[in-house]
Amino acid sequence: MTTVSVTDDTFDAEVRQSTIPVVVDFWAEWCGPCKQIGPALEELSSEYDGKVKIVKVNVDENPTAPMQLGVRGIPALFMFKDGEVISNKVGAAPKAALQKWIDEAV
């Protein structure tokens, strides 16, 4: 499974109402570190298929969700479980570190 693009309009349905944990990647096209972690998130999305959903929210096109969560820097990653934020981190990290963060959160 590849990462899913989520908008302000689909955020609740895709993230808060998900039956499995969701990693939300808040990113922007102009953000270098966001582009660095993109391939790792795609790989992790396939590896966690059916167990954890990984979605991406473009902050320039969808300002409401990041504003509600207090996102101040990107990339910002939020882990949701049962509709609630259970963990978050800001900044780029290698795939192994992202995988460890996901494993510890779920």
XYZ file of C-alpha atoms in Angstrom:
106
model
C 0.000 0.000 0.000
C 1.269 3.472 -0.793
C 0.795 6.526 1.348
C -2.596 8.192 1.030
C -3.035 11.911 0.365
C -5.445 13.392 2.880
C -7.131 16.795 2.746
C -8.835 18.907 5.388
C -12.127 17.495 4.069
C -11.073 13.831 4.364
C -8.954 14.104 7.535
C -11.596 12.899 10.002
C -12.674 9.955 7.843
C -9.139 8.819 6.943
C -7.415 9.533 10.274
C -9.712 10.003 13.269
C -12.175 7.276 12.228
C -9.567 4.726 11.100
C -9.801 1.264 12.653
C -5.998 0.917 12.567
C -3.280 3.318 13.801
C -2.447 6.156 11.394
C 0.808 8.051 10.880
C 0.117 11.537 9.500
C 2.979 13.240 7.659
C 2.459 17.004 7.465
C 4.648 18.192 4.572
C 5.054 20.764 1.790
C 6.435 20.619 -1.749
C 9.160 23.187 -0.971
C 10.383 21.350 2.174
C 13.712 19.553 1.642
C 13.565 17.366 4.777
C 9.986 16.387 3.832
C 11.265 15.096 0.510
C 14.064 13.215 2.311
C 11.673 11.103 4.398
C 9.124 10.585 1.612
C 10.698 7.395 0.173
C 11.130 5.872 3.653
C 7.460 6.532 4.453
C 6.427 4.906 1.154
C 8.457 1.789 2.039
C 7.060 1.699 5.583
C 3.550 2.079 4.224
C 4.022 -1.147 2.263
C 5.682 -2.941 5.176
C 2.896 -2.004 7.625
C 0.068 -2.624 5.114
C -3.068 -3.564 7.057
C -1.461 -2.768 10.438
C -0.653 0.958 10.228
C -1.856 3.470 7.645
C 0.519 6.237 6.561
C -1.030 9.391 5.131
C 0.325 12.713 3.893
C -1.203 16.164 4.360
C 0.141 19.037 2.251
C 0.127 21.969 4.704
C 0.015 24.601 1.949
C -3.159 23.151 0.424
C -4.757 22.015 3.706
C -4.112 24.487 6.555
C -6.936 23.470 8.918
C -5.729 20.084 10.212
C -2.147 21.240 10.926
C -3.453 24.394 12.608
C -5.779 22.360 14.862
C -2.843 20.145 15.899
C -0.466 23.069 16.472
C 1.999 22.121 13.735
C 4.771 24.731 13.736
C 7.489 22.993 11.719
C 7.576 20.354 9.014
C 7.962 17.544 8.452
C 5.723 16.846 11.426
C 4.627 13.283 12.074
C 1.631 12.467 14.256
C 0.578 8.969 15.317
C -3.171 8.540 15.811
C -4.776 5.545 17.498
C -8.517 5.329 18.121
C -8.891 8.896 16.832
C -6.429 10.424 19.306
C -2.816 11.585 18.992
C -0.610 9.154 20.906
C 2.804 10.363 19.710
C 4.407 12.966 17.488
C 7.806 14.023 16.213
C 9.167 16.880 14.133
C 11.967 16.750 11.585
C 13.476 14.250 9.208
C 14.803 10.908 10.418
C 16.216 7.810 8.716
C 13.891 4.908 7.934
C 15.159 2.820 10.865
C 14.359 5.629 13.326
C 10.894 6.124 11.834
C 10.244 2.389 12.043
C 11.360 2.304 15.685
C 9.070 5.245 16.504
C 6.092 3.504 14.878
C 6.841 0.182 16.590
C 7.110 1.845 20.017
C 3.859 3.779 19.525
C 1.718 0.835 18.402
